[in-house]
Amino acid sequence: MDVPGGSLLFFGFMAVLFGVFAASYGRRLLTVLRTLRRGVRTTGECSRVEYPDRDSDAKDHYFVFRTPEGREVEFKDLAGWTMSKGTQVTVAYDPADPERTATIAGRDNWAPVRLGLVVVTGCGLACLLFLILLFHELAG
């Protein structure tokens, strides 16, 4: 069954969806890069590993560190390899907002930057493709 304007709605929705993903991960990537340049470094550890989907091998890695004031901060970050609970990591963060800026990216671990670039590039290209298809339908 052909719905009038259905392809326009589909292409528009997909362009917005991938655009939101690209923007969200792009913001996080910029935060990580800014933190690597200006942030404070300390030692932290992997606090837990979760499997959000039982049918997938994907894992969410959570890390924890203490600020100089003694406050414990837990955050989620992209890990390039599977870490187990207790694995020591170097954490970079902005003291003004440690919860939002903390990352394990650094000299020994570029995975958060590399994976962020892959996601931003892939979602950005998908958004562009759906925009091209949308404009082709409109012009069509």
Tab-separated table of N, CA and C in Angstrom:
chain	number	residue	atom	x	y	z
A	1	MET	N	0.831	-1.168	0.000
A	1	MET	CA	0.000	0.000	0.000
A	1	MET	C	0.885	1.245	0.000
A	2	ASP	N	0.621	2.134	-0.912
A	2	ASP	CA	1.409	3.359	-1.052
A	2	ASP	C	0.695	4.496	-0.324
A	3	VAL	N	1.374	5.066	0.650
A	3	VAL	CA	0.818	6.182	1.409
A	3	VAL	C	1.336	7.473	0.788
A	4	PRO	N	0.427	8.391	0.412
A	4	PRO	CA	0.889	9.652	-0.163
A	4	PRO	C	1.801	10.402	0.814
A	5	GLY	N	2.968	10.771	0.333
A	5	GLY	CA	3.923	11.490	1.167
A	5	GLY	C	4.665	10.612	2.156
A	6	GLY	N	4.443	9.305	2.090
A	6	GLY	CA	5.079	8.385	3.027
A	6	GLY	C	6.590	8.387	2.934
A	7	SER	N	7.107	8.441	1.710
A	7	SER	CA	8.563	8.445	1.557
A	7	SER	C	9.156	9.757	2.077
A	8	LEU	N	8.424	10.865	1.909
A	8	LEU	CA	8.897	12.144	2.444
A	8	LEU	C	8.984	12.088	3.971
A	9	LEU	N	7.936	11.534	4.580
A	9	LEU	CA	7.943	11.413	6.036
A	9	LEU	C	9.066	10.496	6.509
A	10	PHE	N	9.241	9.373	5.819
A	10	PHE	CA	10.280	8.424	6.207
A	10	PHE	C	11.673	9.046	6.073
A	11	PHE	N	11.967	9.630	4.922
A	11	PHE	CA	13.286	10.229	4.710
A	11	PHE	C	13.525	11.394	5.678
A	12	GLY	N	12.494	12.209	5.924
A	12	GLY	CA	12.625	13.310	6.867
A	12	GLY	C	12.876	12.821	8.286
A	13	PHE	N	12.115	11.803	8.701
A	13	PHE	CA	12.286	11.246	10.044
A	13	PHE	C	13.686	10.662	10.218
A	14	MET	N	14.140	9.899	9.236
A	14	MET	CA	15.462	9.276	9.330
A	14	MET	C	16.570	10.334	9.334
A	15	ALA	N	16.424	11.395	8.543
A	15	ALA	CA	17.420	12.468	8.535
A	15	ALA	C	17.494	13.132	9.913
A	16	VAL	N	16.343	13.396	10.511
A	16	VAL	CA	16.318	14.012	11.844
A	16	VAL	C	16.914	13.060	12.880
A	17	LEU	N	16.541	11.791	12.828
A	17	LEU	CA	17.042	10.802	13.781
A	17	LEU	C	18.570	10.715	13.740
A	18	PHE	N	19.124	10.516	12.553
A	18	PHE	CA	20.580	10.418	12.436
A	18	PHE	C	21.262	11.753	12.731
A	19	GLY	N	20.602	12.860	12.409
A	19	GLY	CA	21.150	14.169	12.735
A	19	GLY	C	21.246	14.382	14.241
A	20	VAL	N	20.226	13.944	14.972
A	20	VAL	CA	20.243	14.067	16.433
A	20	VAL	C	21.359	13.203	17.021
A	21	PHE	N	21.510	11.969	16.521
A	21	PHE	CA	22.601	11.105	16.992
A	21	PHE	C	23.960	11.741	16.717
A	22	ALA	N	24.148	12.252	15.507
A	22	ALA	CA	25.429	12.866	15.141
A	22	ALA	C	25.712	14.076	16.020
A	23	ALA	N	24.715	14.905	16.260
A	23	ALA	CA	24.903	16.093	17.092
A	23	ALA	C	25.204	15.712	18.539
A	24	SER	N	24.498	14.723	19.056
A	24	SER	CA	24.699	14.297	20.437
A	24	SER	C	26.108	13.741	20.654
A	25	TYR	N	26.515	12.815	19.786
A	25	TYR	CA	27.858	12.250	19.911
A	25	TYR	C	28.927	13.286	19.556
A	26	GLY	N	28.614	14.198	18.656
A	26	GLY	CA	29.558	15.268	18.315
A	26	GLY	C	29.818	16.177	19.502
A	27	ARG	N	28.750	16.526	20.243
A	27	ARG	CA	28.906	17.328	21.453
A	27	ARG	C	29.780	16.614	22.474
A	28	ARG	N	29.534	15.307	22.651
A	28	ARG	CA	30.340	14.532	23.605
A	28	ARG	C	31.800	14.479	23.149
A	29	LEU	N	32.018	14.289	21.854
A	29	LEU	CA	33.381	14.240	21.325
A	29	LEU	C	34.110	15.558	21.569
A	30	LEU	N	33.445	16.684	21.343
A	30	LEU	CA	34.060	17.991	21.603
A	30	LEU	C	34.375	18.172	23.092
A	31	THR	N	33.483	17.697	23.950
A	31	THR	CA	33.722	17.762	25.390
A	31	THR	C	34.948	16.945	25.768
A	32	VAL	N	35.067	15.735	25.203
A	32	VAL	CA	36.221	14.868	25.485
A	32	VAL	C	37.508	15.551	25.021
A	33	LEU	N	37.518	16.094	23.822
A	33	LEU	CA	38.721	16.745	23.296
A	33	LEU	C	39.109	17.968	24.132
A	34	ARG	N	38.125	18.758	24.533
A	34	ARG	CA	38.384	19.924	25.377
A	34	ARG	C	38.932	19.480	26.737
A	35	THR	N	38.383	18.422	27.284
A	35	THR	CA	38.836	17.908	28.579
A	35	THR	C	40.255	17.372	28.482
A	36	LEU	N	40.588	16.725	27.379
A	36	LEU	CA	41.950	16.214	27.205
A	36	LEU	C	42.963	17.349	27.157
A	37	ARG	N	42.557	18.468	26.598
A	37	ARG	CA	43.460	19.613	26.475
A	37	ARG	C	43.606	20.375	27.784
A	38	ARG	N	42.508	20.566	28.516
A	38	ARG	CA	42.523	21.450	29.677
A	38	ARG	C	42.212	20.766	31.008
A	39	GLY	N	41.864	19.494	30.975
A	39	GLY	CA	41.370	18.833	32.177
A	39	GLY	C	42.441	18.399	33.160
A	40	VAL	N	41.973	18.006	34.328
A	40	VAL	CA	42.808	17.460	35.393
A	40	VAL	C	42.812	15.944	35.238
A	41	ARG	N	43.952	15.339	35.542
A	41	ARG	CA	44.044	13.885	35.434
A	41	ARG	C	44.191	13.253	36.808
A	42	THR	N	43.579	12.088	36.945
A	42	THR	CA	43.657	11.323	38.179
A	42	THR	C	43.495	9.846	37.844
A	43	THR	N	43.634	9.010	38.847
A	43	THR	CA	43.465	7.573	38.656
A	43	THR	C	42.046	7.182	39.037
A	44	GLY	N	41.482	6.312	38.235
A	44	GLY	CA	40.151	5.780	38.510
A	44	GLY	C	40.147	4.297	38.228
A	45	GLU	N	38.978	3.711	38.249
A	45	GLU	CA	38.875	2.286	37.933
A	45	GLU	C	37.518	1.977	37.333
A	46	CYS	N	37.464	0.854	36.654
A	46	CYS	CA	36.207	0.372	36.090
A	46	CYS	C	35.347	-0.103	37.261
A	47	SER	N	34.176	0.506	37.436
A	47	SER	CA	33.328	0.158	38.571
A	47	SER	C	32.315	-0.928	38.245
A	48	ARG	N	31.911	-1.010	36.978
A	48	ARG	CA	30.973	-2.069	36.577
A	48	ARG	C	30.879	-2.132	35.065
A	49	VAL	N	30.460	-3.285	34.588
A	49	VAL	CA	30.231	-3.518	33.163
A	49	VAL	C	28.822	-4.084	33.033
A	50	GLU	N	28.008	-3.452	32.208
A	50	GLU	CA	26.626	-3.889	32.027
A	50	GLU	C	26.380	-4.300	30.586
A	51	TYR	N	25.476	-5.239	30.408
A	51	TYR	CA	25.052	-5.701	29.093
A	51	TYR	C	23.624	-5.198	28.886
A	52	PRO	N	23.448	-4.068	28.190
A	52	PRO	CA	22.103	-3.489	28.057
A	52	PRO	C	21.137	-4.347	27.240
A	53	ASP	N	21.665	-5.168	26.354
A	53	ASP	CA	20.821	-6.011	25.502
A	53	ASP	C	21.325	-7.439	25.602
A	54	ARG	N	20.499	-8.330	26.062
A	54	ARG	CA	20.910	-9.731	26.247
A	54	ARG	C	21.257	-10.426	24.927
A	55	ASP	N	20.735	-9.912	23.824
A	55	ASP	CA	20.986	-10.531	22.521
A	55	ASP	C	22.194	-9.948	21.815
A	56	SER	N	22.961	-9.111	22.494
A	56	SER	CA	24.088	-8.438	21.873
A	56	SER	C	25.332	-8.605	22.729
A	57	ASP	N	26.495	-8.441	22.084
A	57	ASP	CA	27.758	-8.470	22.814
A	57	ASP	C	28.157	-7.082	23.307
A	58	ALA	N	27.353	-6.072	23.022
A	58	ALA	CA	27.666	-4.696	23.422
A	58	ALA	C	27.693	-4.589	24.940
A	59	LYS	N	28.617	-3.794	25.431
A	59	LYS	CA	28.774	-3.602	26.868
A	59	LYS	C	28.862	-2.120	27.182
A	60	ASP	N	28.281	-1.737	28.302
A	60	ASP	CA	28.418	-0.379	28.817
A	60	ASP	C	29.427	-0.428	29.957
A	61	HIS	N	30.462	0.401	29.854
A	61	HIS	CA	31.499	0.449	30.880
A	61	HIS	C	31.302	1.695	31.738
A	62	TYR	N	31.313	1.494	33.053
A	62	TYR	CA	31.191	2.590	34.007
A	62	TYR	C	32.488	2.685	34.799
A	63	PHE	N	32.901	3.916	35.071
A	63	PHE	CA	34.160	4.166	35.755
A	63	PHE	C	33.896	5.074	36.951
A	64	VAL	N	34.796	5.010	37.926
A	64	VAL	CA	34.649	5.815	39.128
A	64	VAL	C	36.010	6.396	39.511
A	65	PHE	N	35.974	7.623	40.049
A	65	PHE	CA	37.176	8.263	40.565
A	65	PHE	C	36.771	9.205	41.689
A	66	ARG	N	37.748	9.676	42.431
A	66	ARG	CA	37.499	10.623	43.519
A	66	ARG	C	38.140	11.970	43.171
A	67	THR	N	37.391	13.034	43.426
A	67	THR	CA	37.931	14.380	43.243
A	67	THR	C	38.835	14.687	44.444
A	68	PRO	N	39.673	15.728	44.351
A	68	PRO	CA	40.522	16.084	45.495
A	68	PRO	C	39.724	16.396	46.774
A	69	GLU	N	38.473	16.802	46.605
A	69	GLU	CA	37.615	17.076	47.763
A	69	GLU	C	37.063	15.798	48.385
A	70	GLY	N	37.306	14.650	47.734
A	70	GLY	CA	36.834	13.368	48.251
A	70	GLY	C	35.504	12.901	47.694
A	71	ARG	N	34.937	13.659	46.778
A	71	ARG	CA	33.651	13.272	46.185
A	71	ARG	C	33.864	12.162	45.160
A	72	GLU	N	33.061	11.112	45.235
A	72	GLU	CA	33.153	10.005	44.284
A	72	GLU	C	32.276	10.307	43.071
A	73	VAL	N	32.857	10.172	41.888
A	73	VAL	CA	32.143	10.456	40.642
A	73	VAL	C	32.147	9.199	39.788
A	74	GLU	N	30.959	8.763	39.357
A	74	GLU	CA	30.847	7.620	38.452
A	74	GLU	C	30.344	8.135	37.107
A	75	PHE	N	30.903	7.599	36.029
A	75	PHE	CA	30.505	8.023	34.688
A	75	PHE	C	30.619	6.847	33.728
A	76	LYS	N	29.925	6.977	32.615
A	76	LYS	CA	29.946	5.962	31.559
A	76	LYS	C	30.790	6.513	30.421
A	77	ASP	N	31.631	5.658	29.820
A	77	ASP	CA	32.447	6.090	28.691
A	77	ASP	C	32.634	4.922	27.734
A	78	LEU	N	33.027	5.240	26.511
A	78	LEU	CA	33.309	4.217	25.519
A	78	LEU	C	34.665	3.593	25.809
A	79	ALA	N	34.712	2.285	25.793
A	79	ALA	CA	35.971	1.569	26.030
A	79	ALA	C	36.307	0.781	24.776
A	80	GLY	N	37.569	0.776	24.402
A	80	GLY	CA	37.997	0.100	23.186
A	80	GLY	C	38.147	-1.399	23.348
A	81	TRP	N	38.194	-1.854	24.564
A	81	TRP	CA	38.318	-3.274	24.829
A	81	TRP	C	37.508	-3.580	26.077
A	82	THR	N	37.227	-4.841	26.282
A	82	THR	CA	36.466	-5.226	27.448
A	82	THR	C	37.331	-5.108	28.688
A	83	MET	N	36.861	-4.365	29.626
A	83	MET	CA	37.545	-4.210	30.910
A	83	MET	C	36.711	-4.909	31.964
A	84	SER	N	37.362	-5.391	32.968
A	84	SER	CA	36.627	-5.989	34.067
A	84	SER	C	36.585	-5.013	35.236
A	85	LYS	N	35.694	-5.277	36.159
A	85	LYS	CA	35.571	-4.437	37.343
A	85	LYS	C	36.914	-4.388	38.058
A	86	GLY	N	37.336	-3.174	38.412
A	86	GLY	CA	38.590	-3.000	39.127
A	86	GLY	C	39.777	-2.629	38.255
A	87	THR	N	39.622	-2.672	36.922
A	87	THR	CA	40.711	-2.287	36.022
A	87	THR	C	41.056	-0.816	36.237
A	88	GLN	N	42.326	-0.523	36.484
A	88	GLN	CA	42.785	0.844	36.711
A	88	GLN	C	42.826	1.622	35.387
A	89	VAL	N	42.380	2.877	35.421
A	89	VAL	CA	42.392	3.747	34.246
A	89	VAL	C	42.820	5.146	34.666
A	90	THR	N	43.280	5.917	33.696
A	90	THR	CA	43.544	7.334	33.920
A	90	THR	C	42.305	8.099	33.481
A	91	VAL	N	41.831	8.978	34.330
A	91	VAL	CA	40.629	9.760	34.063
A	91	VAL	C	41.023	11.224	33.897
A	92	ALA	N	40.478	11.854	32.872
A	92	ALA	CA	40.624	13.305	32.694
A	92	ALA	C	39.247	13.921	32.916
A	93	TYR	N	39.210	15.068	33.591
A	93	TYR	CA	37.928	15.719	33.845
A	93	TYR	C	38.134	17.205	34.099
A	94	ASP	N	37.058	17.953	33.939
A	94	ASP	CA	37.048	19.375	34.249
A	94	ASP	C	36.524	19.514	35.679
A	95	PRO	N	37.309	20.075	36.604
A	95	PRO	CA	36.868	20.188	37.992
A	95	PRO	C	35.556	20.958	38.168
A	96	ALA	N	35.225	21.833	37.223
A	96	ALA	CA	33.977	22.598	37.323
A	96	ALA	C	32.748	21.728	37.068
A	97	ASP	N	32.901	20.619	36.349
A	97	ASP	CA	31.772	19.745	36.012
A	97	ASP	C	32.267	18.319	35.772
A	98	PRO	N	32.749	17.634	36.814
A	98	PRO	CA	33.348	16.312	36.609
A	98	PRO	C	32.375	15.258	36.092
A	99	GLU	N	31.110	15.310	36.492
A	99	GLU	CA	30.143	14.288	36.056
A	99	GLU	C	29.931	14.309	34.543
A	100	ARG	N	29.908	15.492	33.968
A	100	ARG	CA	29.615	15.630	32.533
A	100	ARG	C	30.856	15.531	31.664
A	101	THR	N	32.034	15.804	32.219
A	101	THR	CA	33.231	15.882	31.387
A	101	THR	C	34.208	14.720	31.544
A	102	ALA	N	34.013	13.868	32.529
A	102	ALA	CA	34.975	12.793	32.793
A	102	ALA	C	35.096	11.849	31.602
A	103	THR	N	36.343	11.442	31.322
A	103	THR	CA	36.616	10.517	30.225
A	103	THR	C	37.857	9.701	30.541
A	104	ILE	N	37.918	8.501	29.950
A	104	ILE	CA	39.122	7.675	30.099
A	104	ILE	C	40.043	7.841	28.891
A	105	ALA	N	39.669	8.729	27.976
A	105	ALA	CA	40.515	8.977	26.805
A	105	ALA	C	41.839	9.581	27.258
A	106	GLY	N	42.888	9.274	26.538
A	106	GLY	CA	44.192	9.826	26.865
A	106	GLY	C	45.286	9.149	26.076
A	107	ARG	N	46.511	9.386	26.477
A	107	ARG	CA	47.673	8.841	25.764
A	107	ARG	C	47.613	7.344	25.517
A	108	ASP	N	47.164	6.604	26.524
A	108	ASP	CA	47.140	5.146	26.414
A	108	ASP	C	45.816	4.600	25.901
A	109	ASN	N	44.822	5.451	25.730
A	109	ASN	CA	43.499	4.960	25.353
A	109	ASN	C	42.760	5.999	24.513
A	110	TRP	N	42.829	5.853	23.214
A	110	TRP	CA	42.137	6.768	22.307
A	110	TRP	C	40.784	6.230	21.870
A	111	ALA	N	40.340	5.130	22.457
A	111	ALA	CA	39.073	4.518	22.048
A	111	ALA	C	37.883	5.473	22.130
A	112	PRO	N	37.700	6.236	23.208
A	112	PRO	CA	36.539	7.146	23.227
A	112	PRO	C	36.560	8.162	22.084
A	113	VAL	N	37.748	8.591	21.687
A	113	VAL	CA	37.852	9.554	20.580
A	113	VAL	C	37.596	8.844	19.256
A	114	ARG	N	38.254	7.709	19.042
A	114	ARG	CA	38.075	6.964	17.780
A	114	ARG	C	36.636	6.508	17.595
A	115	LEU	N	36.053	5.899	18.622
A	115	LEU	CA	34.676	5.421	18.509
A	115	LEU	C	33.709	6.592	18.336
A	116	GLY	N	33.979	7.708	19.024
A	116	GLY	CA	33.147	8.899	18.838
A	116	GLY	C	33.204	9.420	17.413
A	117	LEU	N	34.409	9.446	16.839
A	117	LEU	CA	34.559	9.877	15.437
A	117	LEU	C	33.812	8.958	14.482
A	118	VAL	N	33.877	7.661	14.730
A	118	VAL	CA	33.174	6.696	13.874
A	118	VAL	C	31.667	6.928	13.937
A	119	VAL	N	31.125	7.099	15.139
A	119	VAL	CA	29.688	7.301	15.288
A	119	VAL	C	29.257	8.627	14.659
A	120	VAL	N	29.996	9.698	14.921
A	120	VAL	CA	29.643	11.010	14.361
A	120	VAL	C	29.709	10.969	12.835
A	121	THR	N	30.760	10.369	12.298
A	121	THR	CA	30.908	10.282	10.838
A	121	THR	C	29.800	9.427	10.229
A	122	GLY	N	29.560	8.256	10.797
A	122	GLY	CA	28.522	7.367	10.266
A	122	GLY	C	27.143	7.980	10.325
A	123	CYS	N	26.783	8.539	11.468
A	123	CYS	CA	25.456	9.157	11.610
A	123	CYS	C	25.338	10.417	10.755
A	124	GLY	N	26.417	11.178	10.656
A	124	GLY	CA	26.399	12.368	9.806
A	124	GLY	C	26.204	12.016	8.342
A	125	LEU	N	26.898	10.970	7.892
A	125	LEU	CA	26.733	10.529	6.497
A	125	LEU	C	25.331	9.972	6.248
A	126	ALA	N	24.798	9.236	7.218
A	126	ALA	CA	23.436	8.709	7.070
A	126	ALA	C	22.429	9.861	7.004
A	127	CYS	N	22.611	10.873	7.833
A	127	CYS	CA	21.740	12.051	7.809
A	127	CYS	C	21.810	12.730	6.440
A	128	LEU	N	23.023	12.905	5.936
A	128	LEU	CA	23.213	13.523	4.623
A	128	LEU	C	22.541	12.701	3.521
A	129	LEU	N	22.697	11.385	3.576
A	129	LEU	CA	22.065	10.515	2.579
A	129	LEU	C	20.547	10.677	2.596
A	130	PHE	N	19.953	10.653	3.789
A	130	PHE	CA	18.501	10.787	3.863
A	130	PHE	C	18.034	12.182	3.451
A	131	LEU	N	18.840	13.202	3.699
A	131	LEU	CA	18.490	14.538	3.216
A	131	LEU	C	18.526	14.604	1.696
A	132	ILE	N	19.529	13.960	1.104
A	132	ILE	CA	19.613	13.913	-0.367
A	132	ILE	C	18.401	13.190	-0.933
A	133	LEU	N	18.042	12.055	-0.335
A	133	LEU	CA	16.863	11.312	-0.795
A	133	LEU	C	15.588	12.127	-0.617
A	134	LEU	N	15.494	12.857	0.491
A	134	LEU	CA	14.320	13.689	0.742
A	134	LEU	C	14.211	14.779	-0.310
A	135	PHE	N	15.307	15.483	-0.604
A	135	PHE	CA	15.267	16.540	-1.609
A	135	PHE	C	15.032	15.979	-3.015
A	136	HIS	N	15.547	14.782	-3.259
A	136	HIS	CA	15.292	14.139	-4.558
A	136	HIS	C	13.801	13.833	-4.707
A	137	GLU	N	13.176	13.363	-3.635
A	137	GLU	CA	11.712	13.100	-3.670
A	137	GLU	C	10.941	14.391	-3.865
A	138	LEU	N	11.384	15.455	-3.176
A	138	LEU	CA	10.674	16.735	-3.297
A	138	LEU	C	10.794	17.300	-4.710
A	139	ALA	N	11.978	17.127	-5.307
A	139	ALA	CA	12.215	17.659	-6.656
A	139	ALA	C	11.592	16.789	-7.719
A	140	GLY	N	11.388	15.523	-7.353
A	140	GLY	CA	11.021	14.480	-8.254
A	140	GLY	C	9.871	14.493	-9.080
